[in-house]
Coordinates of C-alpha atoms in Angstrom, one line a residue:
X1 CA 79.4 10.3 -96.5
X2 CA 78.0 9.2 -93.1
X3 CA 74.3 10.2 -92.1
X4 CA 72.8 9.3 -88.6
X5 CA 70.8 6.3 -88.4
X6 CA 67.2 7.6 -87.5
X7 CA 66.1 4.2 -86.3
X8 CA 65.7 2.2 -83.4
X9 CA 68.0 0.1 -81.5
X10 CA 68.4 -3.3 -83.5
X11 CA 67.4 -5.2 -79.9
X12 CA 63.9 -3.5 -80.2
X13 CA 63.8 -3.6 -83.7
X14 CA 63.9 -7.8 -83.0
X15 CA 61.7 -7.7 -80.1
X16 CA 59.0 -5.8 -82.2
X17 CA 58.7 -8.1 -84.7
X18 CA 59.7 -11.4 -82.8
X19 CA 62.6 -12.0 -85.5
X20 CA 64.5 -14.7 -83.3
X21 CA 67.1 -16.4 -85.3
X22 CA 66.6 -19.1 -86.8
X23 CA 69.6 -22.3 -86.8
X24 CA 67.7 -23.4 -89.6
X25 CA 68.5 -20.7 -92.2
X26 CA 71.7 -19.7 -90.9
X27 CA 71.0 -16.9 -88.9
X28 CA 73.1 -15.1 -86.4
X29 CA 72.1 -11.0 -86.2
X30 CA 74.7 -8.5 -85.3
X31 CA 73.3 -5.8 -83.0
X32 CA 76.1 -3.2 -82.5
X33 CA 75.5 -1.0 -85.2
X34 CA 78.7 0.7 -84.8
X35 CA 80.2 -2.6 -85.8
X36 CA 77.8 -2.8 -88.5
X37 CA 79.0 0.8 -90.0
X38 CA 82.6 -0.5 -90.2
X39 CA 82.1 -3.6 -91.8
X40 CA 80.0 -1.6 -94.7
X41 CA 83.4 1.0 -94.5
X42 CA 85.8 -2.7 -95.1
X43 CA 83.3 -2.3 -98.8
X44 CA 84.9 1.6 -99.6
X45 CA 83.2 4.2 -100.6
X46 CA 80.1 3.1 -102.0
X47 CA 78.6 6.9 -103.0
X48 CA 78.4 5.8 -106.6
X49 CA 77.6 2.1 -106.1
X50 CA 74.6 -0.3 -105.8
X51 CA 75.4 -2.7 -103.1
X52 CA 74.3 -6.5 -102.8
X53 CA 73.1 -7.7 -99.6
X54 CA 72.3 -11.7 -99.1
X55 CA 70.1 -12.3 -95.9
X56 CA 69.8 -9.1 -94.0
X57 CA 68.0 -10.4 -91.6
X58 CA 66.3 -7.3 -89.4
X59 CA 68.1 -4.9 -91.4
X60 CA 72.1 -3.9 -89.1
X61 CA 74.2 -4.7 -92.3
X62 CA 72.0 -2.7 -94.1
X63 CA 71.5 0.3 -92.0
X64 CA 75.5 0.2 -92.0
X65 CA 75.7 0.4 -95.6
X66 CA 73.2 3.0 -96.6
X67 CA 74.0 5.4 -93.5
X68 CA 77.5 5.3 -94.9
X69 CA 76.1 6.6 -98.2
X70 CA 75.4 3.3 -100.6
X71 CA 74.1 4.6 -103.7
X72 CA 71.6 1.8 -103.6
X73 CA 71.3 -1.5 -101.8
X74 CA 69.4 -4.7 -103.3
X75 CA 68.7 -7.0 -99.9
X76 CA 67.5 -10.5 -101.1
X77 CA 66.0 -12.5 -97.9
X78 CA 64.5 -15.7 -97.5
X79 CA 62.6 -15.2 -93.9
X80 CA 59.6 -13.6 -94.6
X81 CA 59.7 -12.9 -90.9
X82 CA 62.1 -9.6 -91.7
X83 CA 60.5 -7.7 -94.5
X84 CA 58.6 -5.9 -92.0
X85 CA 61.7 -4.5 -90.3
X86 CA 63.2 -4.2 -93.8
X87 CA 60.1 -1.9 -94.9
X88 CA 60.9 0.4 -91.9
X89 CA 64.4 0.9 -93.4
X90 CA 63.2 1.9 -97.0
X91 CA 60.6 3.8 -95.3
X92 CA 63.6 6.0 -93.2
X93 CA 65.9 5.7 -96.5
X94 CA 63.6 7.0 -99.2
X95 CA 64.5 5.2 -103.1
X96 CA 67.7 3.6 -101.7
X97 CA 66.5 0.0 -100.5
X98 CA 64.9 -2.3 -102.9
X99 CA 64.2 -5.6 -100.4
X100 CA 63.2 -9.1 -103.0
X101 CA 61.7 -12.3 -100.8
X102 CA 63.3 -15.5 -101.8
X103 CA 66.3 -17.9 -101.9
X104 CA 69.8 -15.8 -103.3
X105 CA 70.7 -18.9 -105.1
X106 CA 67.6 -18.9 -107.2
X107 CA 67.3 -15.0 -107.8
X108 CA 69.3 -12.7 -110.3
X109 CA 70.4 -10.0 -108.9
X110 CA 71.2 -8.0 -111.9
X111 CA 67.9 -7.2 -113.3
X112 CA 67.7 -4.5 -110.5
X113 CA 70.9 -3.2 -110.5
X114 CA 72.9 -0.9 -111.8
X115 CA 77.0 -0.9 -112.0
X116 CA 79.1 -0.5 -110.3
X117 CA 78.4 -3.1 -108.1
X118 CA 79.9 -4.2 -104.5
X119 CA 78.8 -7.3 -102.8
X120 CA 78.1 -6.5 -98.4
X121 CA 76.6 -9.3 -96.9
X122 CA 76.9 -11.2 -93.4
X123 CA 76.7 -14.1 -95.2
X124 CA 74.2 -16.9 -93.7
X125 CA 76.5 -19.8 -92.5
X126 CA 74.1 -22.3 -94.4
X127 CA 74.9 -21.2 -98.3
X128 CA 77.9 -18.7 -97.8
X129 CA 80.7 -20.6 -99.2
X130 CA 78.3 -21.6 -102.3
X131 CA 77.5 -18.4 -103.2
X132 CA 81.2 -17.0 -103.0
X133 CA 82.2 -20.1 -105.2
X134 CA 79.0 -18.7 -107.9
X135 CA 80.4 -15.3 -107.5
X136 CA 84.0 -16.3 -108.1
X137 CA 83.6 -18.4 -111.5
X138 CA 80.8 -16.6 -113.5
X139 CA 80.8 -17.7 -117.2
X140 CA 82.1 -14.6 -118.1
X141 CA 85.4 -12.4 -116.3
X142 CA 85.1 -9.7 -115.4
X143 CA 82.2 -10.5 -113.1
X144 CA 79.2 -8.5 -112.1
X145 CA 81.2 -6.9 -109.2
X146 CA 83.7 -5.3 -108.4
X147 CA 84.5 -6.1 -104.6
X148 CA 83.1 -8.5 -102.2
X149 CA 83.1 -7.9 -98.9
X150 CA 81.6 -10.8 -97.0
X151 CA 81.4 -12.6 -93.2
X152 CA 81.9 -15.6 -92.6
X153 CA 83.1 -18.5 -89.8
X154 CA 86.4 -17.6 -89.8
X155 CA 87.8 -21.1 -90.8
X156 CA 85.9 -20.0 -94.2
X157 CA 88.2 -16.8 -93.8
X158 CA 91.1 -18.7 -93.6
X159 CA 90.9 -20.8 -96.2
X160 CA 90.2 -18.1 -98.7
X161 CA 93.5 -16.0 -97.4
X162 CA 95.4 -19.1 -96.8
X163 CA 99.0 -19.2 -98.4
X164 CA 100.7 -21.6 -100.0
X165 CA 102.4 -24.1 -97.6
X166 CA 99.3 -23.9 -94.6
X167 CA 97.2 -26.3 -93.5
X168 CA 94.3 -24.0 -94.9
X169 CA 95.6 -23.9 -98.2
X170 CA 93.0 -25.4 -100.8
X171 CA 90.5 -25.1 -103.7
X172 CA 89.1 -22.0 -102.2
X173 CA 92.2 -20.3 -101.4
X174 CA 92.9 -20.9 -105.6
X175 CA 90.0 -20.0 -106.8
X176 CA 89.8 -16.8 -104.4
X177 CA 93.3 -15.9 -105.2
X178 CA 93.5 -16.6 -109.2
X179 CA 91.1 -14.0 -109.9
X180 CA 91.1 -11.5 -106.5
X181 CA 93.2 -9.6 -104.1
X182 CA 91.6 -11.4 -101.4
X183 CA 92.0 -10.4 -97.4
X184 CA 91.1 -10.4 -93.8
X185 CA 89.2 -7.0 -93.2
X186 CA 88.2 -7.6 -89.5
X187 CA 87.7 -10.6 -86.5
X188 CA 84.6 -10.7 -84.9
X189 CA 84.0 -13.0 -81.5
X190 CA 80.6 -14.6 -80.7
X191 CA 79.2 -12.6 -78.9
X192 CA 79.0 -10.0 -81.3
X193 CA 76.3 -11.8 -82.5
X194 CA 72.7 -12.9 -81.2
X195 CA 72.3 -16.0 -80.4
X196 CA 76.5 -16.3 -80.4
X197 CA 77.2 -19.1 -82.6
X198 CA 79.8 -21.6 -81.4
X199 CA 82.9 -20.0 -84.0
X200 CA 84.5 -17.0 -84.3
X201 CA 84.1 -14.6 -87.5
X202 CA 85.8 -12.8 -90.0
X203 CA 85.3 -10.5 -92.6
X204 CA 86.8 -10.9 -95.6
X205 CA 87.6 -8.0 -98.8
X206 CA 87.9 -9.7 -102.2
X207 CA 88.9 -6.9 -104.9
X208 CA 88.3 -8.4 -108.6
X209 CA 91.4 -8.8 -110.5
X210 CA 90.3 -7.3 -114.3
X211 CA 92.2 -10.6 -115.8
X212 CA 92.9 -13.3 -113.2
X213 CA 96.5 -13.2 -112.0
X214 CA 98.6 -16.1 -113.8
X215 CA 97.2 -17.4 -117.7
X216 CA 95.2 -20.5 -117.3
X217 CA 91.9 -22.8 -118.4
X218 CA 88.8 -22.4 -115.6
X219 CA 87.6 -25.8 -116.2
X220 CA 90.9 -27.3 -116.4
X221 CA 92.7 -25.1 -113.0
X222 CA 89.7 -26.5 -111.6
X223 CA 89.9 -30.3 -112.4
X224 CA 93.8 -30.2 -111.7
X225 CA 93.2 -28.4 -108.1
X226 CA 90.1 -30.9 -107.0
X227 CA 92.2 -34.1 -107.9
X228 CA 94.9 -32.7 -106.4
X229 CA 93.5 -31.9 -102.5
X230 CA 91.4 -34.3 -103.1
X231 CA 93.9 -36.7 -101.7
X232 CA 96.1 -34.0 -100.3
X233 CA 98.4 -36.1 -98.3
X234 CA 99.7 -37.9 -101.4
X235 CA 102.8 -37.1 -103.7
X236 CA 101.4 -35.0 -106.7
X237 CA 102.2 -37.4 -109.3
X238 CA 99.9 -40.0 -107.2
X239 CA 97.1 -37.6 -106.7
X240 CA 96.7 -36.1 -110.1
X241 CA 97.0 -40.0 -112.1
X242 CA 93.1 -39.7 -113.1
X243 CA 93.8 -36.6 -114.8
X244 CA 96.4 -37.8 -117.4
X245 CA 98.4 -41.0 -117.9
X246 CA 100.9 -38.4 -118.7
X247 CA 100.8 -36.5 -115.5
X248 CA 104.4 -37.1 -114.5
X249 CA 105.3 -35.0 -117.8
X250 CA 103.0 -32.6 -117.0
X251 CA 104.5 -32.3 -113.4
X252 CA 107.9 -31.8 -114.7
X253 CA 106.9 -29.5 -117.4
X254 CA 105.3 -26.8 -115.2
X255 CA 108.2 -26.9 -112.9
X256 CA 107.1 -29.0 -110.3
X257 CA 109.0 -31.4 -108.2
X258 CA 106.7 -34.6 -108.6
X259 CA 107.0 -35.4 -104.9
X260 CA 105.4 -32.4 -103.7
X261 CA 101.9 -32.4 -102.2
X262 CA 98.9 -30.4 -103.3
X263 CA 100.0 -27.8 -100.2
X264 CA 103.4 -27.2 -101.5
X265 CA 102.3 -26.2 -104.8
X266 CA 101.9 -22.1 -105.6
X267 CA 99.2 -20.7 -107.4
X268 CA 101.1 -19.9 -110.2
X269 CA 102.5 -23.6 -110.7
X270 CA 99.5 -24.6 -110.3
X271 CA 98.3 -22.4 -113.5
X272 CA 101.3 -23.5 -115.4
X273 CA 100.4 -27.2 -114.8
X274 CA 96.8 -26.9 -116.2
X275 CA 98.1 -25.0 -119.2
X276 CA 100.1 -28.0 -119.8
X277 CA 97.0 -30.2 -119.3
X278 CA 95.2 -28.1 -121.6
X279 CA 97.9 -29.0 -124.4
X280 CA 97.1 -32.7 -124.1

């Protein structure tokens, strides 16, 4: 359900309160709150969701999601600068914005919330992929949520949604993948942004998987990807020889060639080779 936005333009919003971004936390604003509404309709319909928000900044994300009917949003921001500009949006959306002051790494979000739960955030460049990486390998699957739909430089983007075989392909497209549907939702070019930054950005849509896709150990998938793109231009049986003096077994036993590099080597083999680490 869409409602009109009764608030300013986001350009006078920022001249108002003198909320120029800062390189130092991150910050790039999207003004074009068109574009705003469409990444919060990339989340779904979030009529019977609270929504997560990291670094709002002077509030276009958030005006997105709630004028396209969030249930509740939670905005955590670390620039004191914005709560002003933040109040004026609870102020217009009565009981629907809760706005904490702080760093997102050191908060917990789920003492004020209430499932289901989306993540929404134009992610600040500074602490995005950290927080996707704390999002994807709680102690506990399921997670929290149930979708995230987050921006980032759209290398990031790539990497998550990279397949196997690409020059993109890594630890973050495994960990994404094991346990998501993950995909690119929408492009955005610089100068949808103020200041532009210097990279494109994407938005990316990761739907939680209730059990992740292919049987395996977290701490041990882990282990055997790091090793393995750690020294990604080596044969695997080279890369992985820290993890197990019986690695070339290992190899061979999950159906991998042993002269295949961490790139050529699918999610799912690379499951079946830490199950057969696990063993050991």
């Amino acid at each position: 359900m869409t409602q009109d936005d009764p608030l300013p333009p986001l350009r006078d919003v920022i001249e108002r309160h003198d909320l120029r971004a800062r390189k130092s936390l991150g910050q790039n604003f999207l003004l074009d709150l068109n574009l705003t509404a469409k990444i919060a309709r990339q989340a779904g319909d979030l009529s019977a969701c609270d929504v997560l928000e990291i670094g709002p900044g002077p509030g276009g994300l958030t005006r997105g999601l709630l004028s396209e009917g969030a249930r509740k949003v939670l905005a955590i921001e670390k620039d004191a600068r914005c709560l002003p500009a933040l109040a004026e949006i609870a102020d217009a959306y009565p009981n629907r914005l809760d706005v904490i002051e702080g760093d997102a790494l050191a908060i917990d979000p789920l003492a004020h919330l209430t499932p289901p739960i989306r993540v929404a955030s134009n992610l600040p460049y500074n602490v995005g992929t950290e927080l996707l990486i704390r999002w994807l390998t709680p102690k506990q699957w399921p997670p929290f949520w149930d979708s995230l739909t987050l921006m980032f430089q759209r290398e990031v983007a790539q990497r998550i949604t990279a397949e196997t075989g690409s020059k993109a392909y890594g630890r973050l497209a495994i960990l994404s993948q094991w346990r998501c549907d993950a995909r690119i939702v929408l492009h955005l070019p610089p100068e949808a942004f103020s200041p532009p930054p210097k990279v494109s950005s994407a938005v990316v849509h990761l739907k939680m998987l209730p059990e992740p896709r292919f049987p395996a150990d977290f701490k041990t998938l882990e282990r055997v990807v790091a090793a393995a793109f750690n020294q990604r231009r080596k044969m695997l049986r080279s890369s992985l020889k820290s993890v197990s003096p019986d690695i070339e077994d290992m190899i061979a036993a999950a159906g991998i060639k042993p002269t295949e590099r961490a790139e050529q080597v699918s999610l799912e083999e690379f499951c079946a080779l830490a199950r057969e680490v696990a063993k050991a």
